[in-house]
Tab-separated table of C-alpha atoms in Angstrom:
chain	number	residue	atom	x	y	z
Y	554	SER	CA	-25.820	-7.132	-11.360
Y	555	ASN	CA	-24.101	-4.790	-8.877
Y	556	LEU	CA	-24.327	-5.967	-4.906
Y	557	HIS	CA	-25.676	-3.410	-2.636
Y	558	ALA	CA	-24.873	-2.878	1.062
Y	559	THR	CA	-27.535	-3.759	3.636
Y	560	PRO	CA	-28.969	-0.802	5.435
Y	561	VAL	CA	-26.884	-0.010	8.480
Y	562	LEU	CA	-28.591	-0.755	11.752
Y	563	ALA	CA	-27.046	1.823	14.268
Y	564	ARG	CA	-27.322	2.320	17.728
Y	565	PHE	CA	-25.792	4.374	20.609
Y	566	CYS	CA	-25.345	3.203	24.105
Y	567	ILE	CA	-24.583	5.062	27.291
Y	568	GLU	CA	-23.349	2.696	29.919
Y	569	GLN	CA	-25.959	0.241	28.989
Y	570	PRO	CA	-25.577	-3.386	27.918
Y	571	PRO	CA	-26.020	-3.563	24.004
Y	572	ASP	CA	-29.212	-5.287	24.233
Y	573	ARG	CA	-30.843	-2.453	26.257
Y	574	CYS	CA	-29.917	0.222	23.973
Y	575	SER	CA	-32.671	1.903	22.121
Y	576	HIS	CA	-33.018	4.136	18.720
Y	577	LEU	CA	-34.196	7.045	20.972
Y	578	GLN	CA	-30.757	7.369	22.561
Y	579	TRP	CA	-29.218	7.373	18.945
Y	580	HIS	CA	-31.148	10.315	17.756
Y	581	SER	CA	-30.447	12.304	21.087
Y	582	LEU	CA	-26.884	12.010	20.381
Y	583	ALA	CA	-26.556	12.201	16.672
Y	584	GLY	CA	-26.004	15.887	16.540
Y	585	LYS	CA	-23.688	15.905	19.509
Y	586	MET	CA	-20.929	13.706	18.089
Y	587	ASP	CA	-18.566	16.758	17.783
Y	588	LYS	CA	-18.067	16.558	21.440
Y	589	TYR	CA	-16.602	13.093	21.338
Y	590	ARG	CA	-13.401	11.465	19.714
Y	591	LEU	CA	-12.812	7.945	18.527
Y	592	VAL	CA	-10.651	5.999	20.760
Y	593	GLU	CA	-11.399	2.413	19.617
Y	594	GLU	CA	-12.562	0.514	16.659
Y	595	LYS	CA	-13.387	-3.245	16.465
Y	596	VAL	CA	-14.675	-5.476	13.449
Y	597	ILE	CA	-16.429	-8.377	14.849
Y	598	GLY	CA	-17.084	-11.485	12.648
Y	599	ALA	CA	-15.004	-10.620	9.614
Y	600	PRO	CA	-11.403	-11.570	10.048
Y	601	GLY	CA	-9.167	-9.583	7.635
Y	602	PHE	CA	-11.162	-6.587	7.411
Y	603	ASP	CA	-10.096	-4.459	10.356
Y	604	ARG	CA	-7.260	-2.124	9.587
Y	605	SER	CA	-4.726	-3.725	11.818
Y	606	SER	CA	-4.885	-7.190	10.074
Y	607	ALA	CA	-2.060	-8.052	7.970
Y	608	ASP	CA	-2.663	-8.611	4.359
Y	609	ALA	CA	-3.025	-12.516	3.875
Y	610	LYS	CA	-4.609	-15.435	2.202
Y	611	PRO	CA	-8.625	-15.443	2.426
Y	612	SER	CA	-9.619	-16.997	5.683
Y	613	ASN	CA	-12.713	-18.571	4.026
Y	614	ALA	CA	-10.586	-20.383	1.297
Y	615	SER	CA	-9.038	-23.386	2.531
Y	616	ASN	CA	-7.864	-24.713	-0.833
Y	617	MET	CA	-6.095	-21.524	-1.285
Y	618	GLU	CA	-3.613	-22.166	1.806
Y	619	ASP	CA	-0.497	-22.422	-0.245
Y	620	VAL	CA	-1.372	-19.478	-2.605
Y	621	CYS	CA	0.153	-16.039	-1.927
Y	622	VAL	CA	-2.715	-13.373	-2.082
Y	623	CYS	CA	-2.081	-9.712	-2.224
Y	624	VAL	CA	-4.753	-7.724	-0.744
Y	625	VAL	CA	-6.138	-4.094	-1.660
Y	626	ARG	CA	-8.672	-2.644	0.702
Y	627	ILE	CA	-11.300	-0.488	-0.979
Y	628	THR	CA	-12.741	2.404	1.235
Y	629	PRO	CA	-15.335	4.955	0.538
Y	630	GLN	CA	-12.586	7.746	0.355
Y	631	ALA	CA	-10.363	5.468	-1.828
Y	632	LYS	CA	-9.775	6.669	-5.367
Y	633	PRO	CA	-10.767	4.002	-7.851
Y	634	ARG	CA	-7.851	4.791	-10.379
Y	635	SER	CA	-5.226	4.333	-7.494
Y	636	CYS	CA	-6.813	0.914	-6.408
Y	637	ILE	CA	-6.872	-0.358	-10.024
Y	638	THR	CA	-3.294	0.742	-10.377
Y	639	THR	CA	-2.108	-1.029	-7.084
Y	640	ALA	CA	-4.098	-4.162	-8.284
Y	641	MET	CA	-2.545	-4.144	-11.723
Y	642	ASN	CA	0.781	-3.724	-10.200
Y	643	ILE	CA	0.574	-6.709	-7.979
Y	644	LEU	CA	-0.754	-9.036	-10.911
Y	645	GLU	CA	2.122	-7.722	-13.416
Y	646	SER	CA	4.648	-8.136	-10.701
Y	647	GLY	CA	4.394	-11.839	-10.579
Y	648	SER	CA	1.527	-12.684	-8.145
Y	649	ASN	CA	-1.333	-14.660	-9.810
Y	650	HIS	CA	-3.861	-13.391	-7.299
Y	651	VAL	CA	-5.191	-10.264	-6.155
Y	652	GLU	CA	-8.118	-9.800	-3.312
Y	653	LEU	CA	-10.301	-6.720	-3.207
Y	654	ARG	CA	-11.938	-6.074	0.169
Y	655	ALA	CA	-14.682	-3.706	0.970
Y	656	MET	CA	-17.322	-2.911	3.628
Y	657	GLY	CA	-20.571	-1.031	3.468
Y	658	LYS	CA	-20.843	1.855	1.324
Y	659	ALA	CA	-17.563	0.803	-0.483
Y	660	ILE	CA	-19.063	-2.408	-1.835
Y	661	ASN	CA	-20.186	-0.889	-5.069
Y	662	LYS	CA	-16.817	0.738	-5.721
Y	663	ALA	CA	-15.191	-2.590	-5.329
Y	664	VAL	CA	-17.473	-4.453	-7.857
Y	665	THR	CA	-16.714	-1.587	-10.498
Y	666	ILE	CA	-12.976	-1.945	-9.795
Y	667	ALA	CA	-13.326	-5.635	-10.263
Y	668	GLU	CA	-15.137	-5.134	-13.453
Y	669	ILE	CA	-12.442	-2.855	-14.801
Y	670	LEU	CA	-9.634	-5.122	-13.979
Y	671	LYS	CA	-11.247	-8.098	-15.616
Y	672	ARG	CA	-11.536	-5.942	-18.780
Y	673	LYS	CA	-7.630	-5.325	-18.864
Y	674	MET	CA	-6.597	-9.078	-18.590
Y	675	PRO	CA	-8.353	-12.526	-18.278
Y	676	LEU	CA	-9.215	-13.097	-14.749
Y	677	HIS	CA	-10.996	-15.697	-12.890
Y	678	GLN	CA	-13.143	-14.368	-10.007
Y	679	ILE	CA	-14.458	-15.612	-6.616
Y	680	THR	CA	-16.844	-13.505	-4.942
Y	681	THR	CA	-17.874	-13.727	-1.140
Y	682	LEU	CA	-20.441	-11.701	0.654
Y	683	SER	CA	-20.806	-11.648	4.522
Y	684	SER	CA	-21.627	-9.183	7.200
Y	685	CYS	CA	-19.886	-8.061	10.381
Y	686	GLU	CA	-20.454	-6.058	13.316
Y	687	ILE	CA	-18.426	-2.791	13.831
Y	688	VAL	CA	-18.035	-1.282	17.642
Y	689	ASN	CA	-16.627	2.208	17.940
Y	690	VAL	CA	-15.927	3.603	21.354
Y	691	TYR	CA	-16.112	7.461	21.672
Y	692	GLU	CA	-14.564	9.436	24.653
Y	693	PRO	CA	-16.182	12.667	25.642
Y	694	LEU	CA	-14.165	15.987	25.027
Y	695	GLU	CA	-16.043	17.828	27.826
Y	696	GLU	CA	-16.461	16.876	31.343
Y	697	GLY	CA	-19.708	15.507	32.510
Y	698	LEU	CA	-20.362	13.396	29.433
Y	699	ASP	CA	-20.286	9.678	29.264
Y	700	THR	CA	-18.390	7.372	26.901
Y	701	VAL	CA	-20.450	6.437	23.949
Y	702	VAL	CA	-20.372	2.974	22.409
Y	703	ASN	CA	-21.630	2.630	18.713
Y	704	GLN	CA	-22.549	-0.701	17.397
Y	705	HIS	CA	-23.603	-1.257	13.728
Y	706	TYR	CA	-23.706	-3.893	11.061
Y	707	VAL	CA	-22.319	-3.743	7.619
Y	708	SER	CA	-21.886	-5.991	4.641
Y	709	CYS	CA	-18.336	-7.213	3.604
Y	710	LEU	CA	-17.318	-8.053	0.363
Y	711	THR	CA	-14.322	-10.148	-0.848
Y	712	ILE	CA	-13.373	-10.546	-4.545
Y	713	THR	CA	-10.569	-12.664	-5.496
Y	714	LEU	CA	-9.080	-12.401	-8.927
Y	715	SER	CA	-6.742	-14.782	-10.384
Y	716	ARG	CA	-4.868	-15.141	-13.541
Y	717	ASP	CA	-4.996	-18.836	-13.411
Y	718	LEU	CA	-6.936	-21.717	-11.750
Y	719	THR	CA	-4.566	-22.280	-9.015
Y	720	GLY	CA	-6.377	-22.479	-5.820
Y	721	ILE	CA	-9.669	-21.421	-7.444
Y	722	ASP	CA	-12.797	-23.623	-7.080
Y	723	VAL	CA	-14.793	-23.450	-10.276
Y	724	ASN	CA	-17.658	-25.066	-8.412
Y	725	ASP	CA	-17.763	-22.084	-5.783
Y	726	ILE	CA	-21.093	-20.482	-5.972
Y	727	GLY	CA	-19.104	-17.170	-6.314
Y	728	TYR	CA	-17.225	-18.205	-9.336
Y	729	GLN	CA	-17.016	-16.286	-12.549
Y	730	PRO	CA	-14.821	-17.201	-15.456
Y	731	PRO	CA	-12.942	-14.640	-17.366
Y	732	LEU	CA	-14.811	-12.552	-19.660
Y	733	SER	CA	-14.479	-13.291	-23.544
Y	734	ILE	CA	-11.561	-11.994	-25.457
Y	735	ASN	CA	-13.876	-9.356	-27.445
Y	736	GLU	CA	-14.549	-7.849	-23.968
Y	737	ILE	CA	-11.068	-7.485	-22.940
Y	738	GLN	CA	-9.371	-4.365	-24.380
Y	739	PRO	CA	-6.303	-3.573	-22.168
Y	740	GLY	CA	-5.648	-0.278	-23.965
Y	741	GLN	CA	-9.111	1.063	-24.005
Y	742	PRO	CA	-10.352	3.693	-21.620
Y	743	VAL	CA	-12.858	2.668	-18.930
Y	744	ASP	CA	-15.713	4.353	-17.348
Y	745	PHE	CA	-14.999	4.394	-13.477
Y	746	ASN	CA	-18.709	4.518	-12.701
Y	747	THR	CA	-19.847	1.512	-14.760
Y	748	GLY	CA	-16.781	-0.491	-15.381
Y	749	LYS	CA	-17.474	-0.536	-19.287
Y	750	ILE	CA	-15.102	0.186	-21.945
Y	751	VAL	CA	-15.814	3.704	-23.275
Y	752	ALA	CA	-16.394	3.740	-27.036
Y	753	ALA	CA	-14.248	5.679	-29.192
Y	754	SER	CA	-15.805	9.099	-30.525
């Protein structure tokens, strides 16, 4: 079953501590953000998901400390075909593991990409779902306006795909074994919306 991101809880704050912000302030500013520019973005509570992080092994998988894992970050703007090609190139170039990371609205896309990859070769899967806080700081483009801080919470998804069981805990609650050989058809076209093999006409 597909995983769905939790609703985004957003609030805008003007020179007030986060716990004193109100949704009324957010509604009053929502239509005025063209007068601001983003100057800082922080991801809190999700190591490895911020844009400045180096691609590395999963922070929550201690049994994979000696396993080199390449990361493909999936964003709402990313093209599925490009992400699939990148992941396939990683797996075919000698790496046994690839990690898909997505946040918020990109989670469903990551799930679909994982399903497509699993239909191209036998892959073990570990899925981890968490949440994090994103803090955006906006500076005004016009004089007389205050700095705006936007805090919101999103879901974070990590899907680790592996060609073998090296570093994979089959007892992990998020573990899924490879698909059956009948479901793996590397040469067949795949529906990018569902991740299913397209039947020949």
